[in-house]
Structure formats: C-alpha cells, structure tokens
C-alpha cells in the first residue's frame, strides 16, 4: 500500500513537495526560520530522502538508519511537536496529489508508517542525548589550502573531542550560509592533535561548497554534525582489499588507508584513483606517502586522455577492472559521485564480487526532481544523466605573500 501510493505521488513529486512546505509554513509560521532562504535544494533533498526510505522498507537495518537519522536531526532543533507538524503536512500533501489513490486504507497505512518512523527517530535522538553527545561541534578553521579555483582542503580543530571512525562523514554548516548543512567525508584517521580534514569540491551553484572553497579562511568557525556513514573498515586483517575512488571520494579512502598503516601494515590490495584529467589528481602526494608505508598496495591512476571527454576516465577504470582477476576474493571500498558508484558496483558484481563485499555510503543523490524509470521502455526513453562532480583546474596554485588562503 505504501509503495503503490508513493508511486502515484512520485509522478507529481515537485508539486507534492511544494504543497507540503506551503501547508507546513501556513500551519506553523514559526517553523520557516528553521529552513534556508532558498528552498529549492531543500525540496529536492526531502523527496530524495522519502524515495530512499520507501526503497528500503524491507531492509532489516532500517530502524538503525532511522535512529541515526533522528540523532542527526537534533542539529535542526527537531522536537516531538515538529515531527507531528511535519507528519500532518506530509499526509496532507500526499492526499492532495494522489487523487483517487488516496483511499482510507492508504491514509491509515501512511499514518501508521509515519508514526513509527517518527518514534524511531525520536528514540535515536534520546539515546544520543543520554550518551552526552552534542547536537553539533563548533570547529575552528586552522588551515585552508586551495588546489585550483574549485577545490579546497580544510583542516579544522573541533572545540571538544569529535569521536569518529575512518571513512565516516559529517554534516557541515557555515555562518555564511545560514541554516544550510551539507555532508563531507573526514579525510583521515583520528589524529593526536584532534584536528580533522575536509576535502571540498565546489559544485556550480552550490552555496555551501562555494562558501567553503571561496569564503572560508583560517580563524573562521564551522559547525560539524555527528559523524555517520557506512564506509568504514569491515574486514579482518589478511583479506584481499580494493579501494576505488573518484574526485573527492579520495577523502574517505585516504582515511581508511591511514588507519591501515597503523593497524594492518602488511595489507595486500589494490588502489584505483580516478580523476577527469591528470592535473586533477590533487591527492597524489598523499597517495604516494601512504603507498610507501603499505608495501602490498598497488596503485593505479586513471584519467581521461588529453582532449577527451571527462567520462572517459570511468570507461578506462572499467577496462582496468576487467583486466584484473580474482574479484570474488576482494572486499571493495568505493567512494565518489552517486552515478559513478552505481556504475562501478554493477561492473564489480558482474566480475564476481559479492554485493555484500562492496562497501560504500548510501546517501541519496541530490538532483532536480526526476521520475525513476519503472520499465525497460522508460529507461530507454529517459536514461539517467551521468553524474560527475569533479571541478576543473585542481593543480595547486601559488599563493601571494600574506594570503592566508
């Protein structure tokens, strides 16, 4: 019942989400100040999250995911009253766009489902409070390194200890972009001095990535949400390992390899670093430093040929993967843009890697509203657009004297 109703709502996704926020702010005007000024990205993210939940209805780990989501939503100052208001407006929006599909049975199913969802999220928030975890960490910017005009590596020092596992990500907020949070991977294992590192690629039109790359400098303060993510070490020492990363997907892979240097220096594995062109391999120095301490790690750099489309890098990666053997014996850690991950997972499964041995984060992609293809004909007529978020010109630029950036 939930899926069949949502399939109808999904066909009018943009109208449904617009109606939802209009209903919410009309019923509770004070809630408007909790949301960013530009609601377009927020609307996209809401429906992507709803789609993600509906896709995982039978997932036995869904309650754990919802608990983590509730823990994370404390940074939005979410209260039981807010959950109730959101539920009322969400069901009103679904009823408005579903038409005849919104039957008494459908309303009952969605009312019960939302109540259970909210209960699990609130329980996760209560557990975090009981454990003494803050809703966010204030962090001072101690270093801001630029690699070309569109990528920055930020070193931050949280003002209180930030416990995390290598490979996890955090949500980041900047005073330059009020009430906006975006996720970025932590690019190292925990350090003795408590600092953390973020790799930020500026997305055209992205307000947060632009603020972090162009509007942040040492001495500034950012907020970090609770660490989360599934791209953490899951295998016992001694097994075959492969790491594949594209763009700033190098950040969590760097964290995992930094951990391996300390815990598993005899690691045997493969590392594939993918970039749209050779000059975009901004992390090459760190790759070589880590490889020097992991004798059993073979490294392959893959880029598009000069003058060729950037998507050629992914094609070359696929060719390289097919030339390797024994993929069924490997655990694979994969990081990069959502479209890149989807394509590479399909190839790895085809080559014999068990799906439960391919590890990556499952963040829903954020893109303008699009209806998922439901049939082969839909997929033929409207194939998904390729996603690649690597910026241009990633060679480190010389800084003039006195420039703190």
XYZ file of C-alpha atoms in Angstrom:
405
model
C 0.000 0.000 0.000
C 2.813 2.432 0.878
C 4.682 1.715 -2.341
C 1.669 1.863 -4.649
C 0.551 5.197 -3.169
C 4.054 6.635 -3.324
C 4.368 5.639 -6.984
C 1.412 7.926 -7.728
C 2.782 10.762 -5.587
C 6.198 10.378 -7.215
C 4.753 11.275 -10.606
C 3.920 14.719 -9.186
C 6.925 14.996 -6.901
C 7.646 18.685 -7.340
C 4.019 19.668 -6.780
C 3.797 17.394 -3.705
C 6.844 18.884 -2.006
C 5.846 22.463 -2.826
C 2.395 21.794 -1.336
C 3.989 20.182 1.739
C 6.099 23.222 2.629
C 3.277 25.656 1.871
C 0.979 23.680 4.189
C 3.650 23.400 6.902
C 4.527 27.092 6.956
C 0.884 28.142 6.803
C 0.009 25.956 9.803
C 3.218 26.729 11.718
C 4.703 30.054 10.509
C 7.408 29.984 13.196
C 8.987 26.929 11.546
C 10.030 28.929 8.486
C 13.056 30.324 10.307
C 14.448 26.797 10.735
C 14.866 26.418 6.962
C 17.254 28.102 4.480
C 16.168 31.091 2.441
C 16.414 29.199 -0.858
C 14.062 26.238 -0.508
C 14.759 24.627 -3.885
C 17.630 22.385 -2.734
C 15.681 21.581 0.425
C 12.691 20.392 -1.623
C 14.951 18.168 -3.721
C 16.531 16.646 -0.627
C 13.215 15.962 1.057
C 11.854 13.923 -1.820
C 15.174 12.128 -2.308
C 15.017 11.118 1.374
C 11.412 9.921 1.054
C 12.331 7.855 -2.003
C 15.293 6.400 -0.121
C 13.032 5.327 2.769
C 10.378 3.755 0.548
C 13.072 1.825 -1.323
C 14.310 0.371 1.995
C 11.011 -0.686 3.573
C 12.089 -4.336 3.868
C 15.650 -3.529 4.933
C 16.220 -5.044 8.411
C 18.657 -2.222 9.138
C 16.025 0.466 8.512
C 15.301 1.004 12.252
C 19.019 1.569 12.871
C 19.155 4.009 9.953
C 16.152 5.932 11.303
C 17.682 6.089 14.767
C 20.838 7.593 13.293
C 18.730 9.989 11.245
C 16.934 11.155 14.399
C 20.244 11.618 16.191
C 21.452 13.715 13.270
C 18.258 15.818 13.111
C 18.954 17.312 16.529
C 21.054 19.892 14.693
C 17.747 21.162 13.226
C 16.333 21.521 16.765
C 13.707 18.890 15.926
C 11.152 18.352 18.723
C 8.203 15.914 19.040
C 5.905 18.830 18.148
C 7.897 19.451 14.952
C 7.647 15.781 13.984
C 3.870 15.956 14.479
C 3.559 19.083 12.332
C 5.686 17.569 9.580
C 3.566 14.405 9.598
C 0.315 16.348 9.289
C 1.608 18.387 6.348
C 3.202 15.387 4.637
C -0.039 13.416 4.660
C -1.960 16.482 3.505
C 0.428 16.832 0.549
C 0.136 13.157 -0.351
C -3.659 13.309 -0.188
C -3.665 16.424 -2.382
C -1.594 14.935 -5.227
C -2.581 11.244 -5.040
C -6.197 11.865 -6.009
C -8.271 8.679 -6.149
C -5.268 6.630 -4.986
C -5.541 8.247 -1.541
C -8.066 5.819 -0.090
C -8.995 5.291 3.547
C -6.654 2.301 3.603
C -3.791 4.341 2.123
C -4.259 7.116 4.665
C -4.280 4.591 7.513
C -1.128 2.889 6.215
C 0.789 6.165 5.846
C -0.411 7.489 9.220
C 0.840 4.363 10.965
C 4.083 4.289 8.969
C 4.913 7.913 9.730
C 4.126 7.471 13.429
C 6.528 4.515 13.571
C 9.196 6.424 11.641
C 8.940 9.410 13.993
C 9.058 7.126 17.036
C 12.305 5.517 15.862
C 13.890 8.867 15.018
C 12.959 10.372 18.385
C 14.320 7.296 20.153
C 17.622 7.757 18.325
C 17.738 11.400 19.398
C 17.008 10.461 23.027
C 19.806 7.885 23.010
C 22.285 10.495 21.768
C 21.227 12.932 24.497
C 21.552 10.221 27.148
C 25.061 9.444 25.883
C 26.045 13.098 26.295
C 26.559 13.690 22.577
C 26.119 17.317 21.481
C 23.805 18.245 18.617
C 26.859 19.733 16.838
C 30.517 20.582 17.359
C 31.963 24.068 16.824
C 35.272 23.775 14.951
C 37.952 26.392 14.273
C 39.479 26.584 10.799
C 43.246 26.274 11.216
C 44.284 25.747 7.583
C 42.726 26.341 4.160
C 44.653 25.009 1.144
C 43.499 25.658 -2.418
C 44.062 23.378 -5.409
C 42.991 25.437 -8.380
C 39.877 27.617 -8.195
C 37.389 24.883 -7.295
C 38.824 22.648 -4.617
C 39.970 23.276 -1.056
C 41.363 21.103 1.737
C 40.283 22.441 5.134
C 41.895 21.499 8.435
C 39.597 22.056 11.423
C 40.052 21.769 15.181
C 36.791 20.874 16.972
C 36.487 22.647 20.312
C 35.551 19.397 22.019
C 36.620 15.832 21.138
C 34.932 14.519 17.995
C 34.867 10.697 18.079
C 34.616 9.137 14.610
C 35.696 6.136 12.558
C 37.931 6.465 9.490
C 35.748 6.692 6.389
C 32.826 8.457 8.077
C 31.382 11.832 7.077
C 29.949 14.814 8.951
C 27.385 17.463 8.096
C 28.905 20.931 7.883
C 27.324 24.348 8.445
C 28.871 27.767 7.801
C 27.763 31.138 9.201
C 27.987 32.414 5.622
C 25.062 30.159 4.622
C 22.552 30.183 7.495
C 20.510 27.026 8.167
C 22.184 25.037 5.382
C 24.028 21.775 6.106
C 25.983 19.623 3.635
C 27.883 16.367 4.158
C 31.647 15.952 3.665
C 33.889 12.992 4.433
C 36.567 13.196 7.099
C 39.841 12.635 5.266
C 41.998 10.967 7.892
C 42.042 8.625 10.832
C 41.732 10.338 14.251
C 44.813 12.477 14.838
C 46.679 13.008 18.138
C 46.049 16.773 17.972
C 42.296 16.284 17.436
C 42.198 18.077 14.073
C 40.139 16.805 11.143
C 40.415 17.356 7.410
C 37.697 18.012 4.812
C 38.072 17.927 1.005
C 35.576 20.294 -0.619
C 34.879 20.365 -4.333
C 32.899 23.408 -5.437
C 29.706 22.406 -7.200
C 28.416 25.044 -9.671
C 25.540 26.774 -7.928
C 26.312 25.024 -4.625
C 26.041 27.630 -1.892
C 27.830 25.612 0.794
C 30.694 24.308 -1.345
C 31.236 27.833 -2.714
C 31.266 29.289 0.796
C 33.789 26.706 1.991
C 36.099 27.000 -1.017
C 35.929 30.767 -1.602
C 34.613 32.276 1.626
C 36.392 30.401 4.422
C 39.807 31.201 5.899
C 41.867 30.332 8.978
C 40.300 31.851 12.067
C 36.747 31.112 10.923
C 34.368 28.770 12.723
C 32.240 25.984 11.236
C 29.742 23.603 12.792
C 30.004 19.840 12.407
C 27.141 17.407 12.868
C 27.517 13.917 14.402
C 29.793 11.599 12.410
C 27.984 8.927 10.406
C 28.404 6.666 7.410
C 28.867 3.060 6.329
C 32.227 3.319 4.548
C 34.269 2.026 7.486
C 36.703 -0.886 7.745
C 34.680 -4.109 7.920
C 37.192 -6.824 7.114
C 39.626 -8.797 9.223
C 43.356 -8.355 8.587
C 44.755 -10.635 5.912
C 41.993 -10.464 3.293
C 42.314 -9.096 -0.223
C 41.241 -5.456 -0.421
C 40.492 -2.987 -3.212
C 39.877 0.757 -2.893
C 38.299 2.745 -5.736
C 37.744 6.492 -5.536
C 36.845 9.341 -7.881
C 37.241 13.066 -7.255
C 36.979 13.988 -3.579
C 35.989 10.380 -2.933
C 39.715 10.188 -2.221
C 38.990 11.726 1.215
C 37.342 8.687 2.916
C 39.701 6.287 1.124
C 42.649 8.269 2.453
C 41.161 7.885 5.943
C 40.810 4.114 5.533
C 44.380 3.739 4.265
C 45.701 5.936 7.086
C 44.028 3.546 9.515
C 45.505 0.538 7.693
C 49.022 1.972 8.010
C 48.698 1.707 11.783
C 46.603 -1.446 12.105
C 47.483 -3.526 9.045
C 50.845 -2.532 7.539
C 51.007 -5.904 5.724
C 47.770 -5.157 3.837
C 47.563 -6.660 0.345
C 45.351 -4.733 -2.007
C 44.663 -2.503 -4.972
C 44.004 1.225 -5.111
C 42.389 2.903 -8.139
C 42.417 6.730 -8.096
C 40.182 8.228 -10.794
C 40.160 11.850 -11.986
C 38.899 13.626 -15.075
C 42.468 14.654 -16.059
C 45.999 14.212 -14.767
C 46.188 17.715 -13.293
C 43.137 16.920 -11.136
C 44.963 14.288 -9.085
C 45.264 16.667 -6.166
C 45.882 13.859 -3.624
C 48.791 12.203 -5.405
C 51.357 13.244 -2.790
C 49.320 11.605 -0.012
C 48.715 8.510 -2.153
C 52.445 8.025 -2.606
C 53.148 8.689 1.082
C 50.658 6.023 2.174
C 51.729 3.545 -0.519
C 55.330 3.841 0.693
C 54.174 2.505 4.080
C 51.924 -0.206 2.619
C 54.249 -2.396 0.557
C 51.435 -4.691 -0.527
C 49.295 -1.909 -2.020
C 49.409 -1.494 -5.797
C 48.289 1.931 -7.074
C 46.686 2.724 -10.430
C 45.920 6.294 -11.511
C 43.213 6.638 -14.136
C 42.338 9.816 -16.046
C 40.790 10.804 -19.345
C 43.188 11.289 -22.226
C 44.034 14.914 -23.079
C 41.283 16.488 -25.152
C 38.828 13.650 -24.494
C 35.524 13.834 -22.570
C 35.826 13.581 -18.798
C 33.588 10.492 -18.776
C 36.394 8.599 -20.491
C 38.043 8.242 -17.066
C 35.200 5.997 -15.900
C 35.416 3.965 -19.115
C 39.138 3.483 -18.571
C 38.501 2.422 -14.977
C 36.030 -0.235 -16.139
C 38.595 -1.548 -18.637
C 41.196 -1.682 -15.891
C 38.867 -3.532 -13.523
C 38.093 -6.104 -16.210
C 41.808 -6.737 -16.725
C 42.237 -7.688 -13.065
C 41.386 -11.139 -11.710
C 40.044 -12.716 -8.517
C 37.414 -10.056 -7.810
C 35.377 -12.667 -5.963
C 38.113 -12.742 -3.300
C 38.141 -8.987 -2.714
C 36.361 -6.658 -0.354
C 35.921 -3.357 -2.173
C 35.700 0.123 -0.659
C 34.181 2.583 -3.103
C 33.759 6.382 -2.926
C 32.772 9.069 -5.418
C 29.722 10.689 -7.033
C 26.469 8.650 -6.838
C 26.348 7.916 -10.566
C 29.961 6.739 -10.527
C 29.269 4.415 -7.593
C 26.201 2.917 -9.275
C 28.106 2.154 -12.475
C 31.138 0.665 -10.731
C 29.021 -1.528 -8.412
C 27.293 -3.052 -11.446
C 30.659 -3.851 -13.047
C 32.100 -5.366 -9.858
C 29.091 -7.625 -9.380
C 29.407 -8.723 -13.000
C 33.082 -9.540 -12.336
C 32.164 -11.756 -9.392
C 32.366 -9.546 -6.295
C 29.566 -10.399 -3.878
C 27.313 -7.366 -3.295
C 27.765 -7.628 0.480
C 31.527 -7.237 -0.028
C 31.176 -3.891 -1.845
C 31.190 -1.121 0.757
C 30.077 2.448 0.069
C 27.854 5.085 1.589
C 24.204 5.092 0.586
C 23.449 8.806 0.649
C 20.535 9.521 -1.697
C 21.642 11.607 -4.695
C 20.529 15.214 -4.684
C 19.295 16.319 -8.095
C 16.321 18.126 -9.604
C 13.078 16.177 -9.431
C 13.046 13.213 -11.751
C 10.741 10.255 -12.048
C 12.519 6.936 -11.747
C 12.135 4.715 -14.834
C 9.840 1.799 -13.991
C 10.041 -0.241 -17.215
C 12.704 -1.025 -19.840
C 10.890 1.354 -22.181
C 11.097 4.146 -19.593
C 14.810 3.530 -19.171
C 15.372 3.526 -22.932
C 13.484 6.787 -23.470
C 14.861 8.553 -20.407
C 18.214 7.116 -19.310
C 19.682 8.711 -16.164
C 22.033 11.612 -16.752
C 25.676 10.894 -15.904
C 26.902 12.455 -12.674
C 30.446 13.722 -12.220
C 31.222 16.383 -9.666
C 34.943 16.846 -10.191
C 35.856 20.501 -10.721
C 38.397 21.762 -13.210
C 41.911 23.049 -12.559
C 42.970 21.176 -9.452
C 46.661 21.971 -9.641
C 47.837 23.726 -6.521
C 48.199 27.439 -7.167
C 50.963 29.601 -5.810
C 49.737 31.952 -3.078
C 50.917 35.547 -2.930
C 52.701 36.644 0.244
C 50.293 37.419 3.053
C 47.432 35.416 1.518
C 46.117 33.207 4.387
C 44.133 31.006 1.983
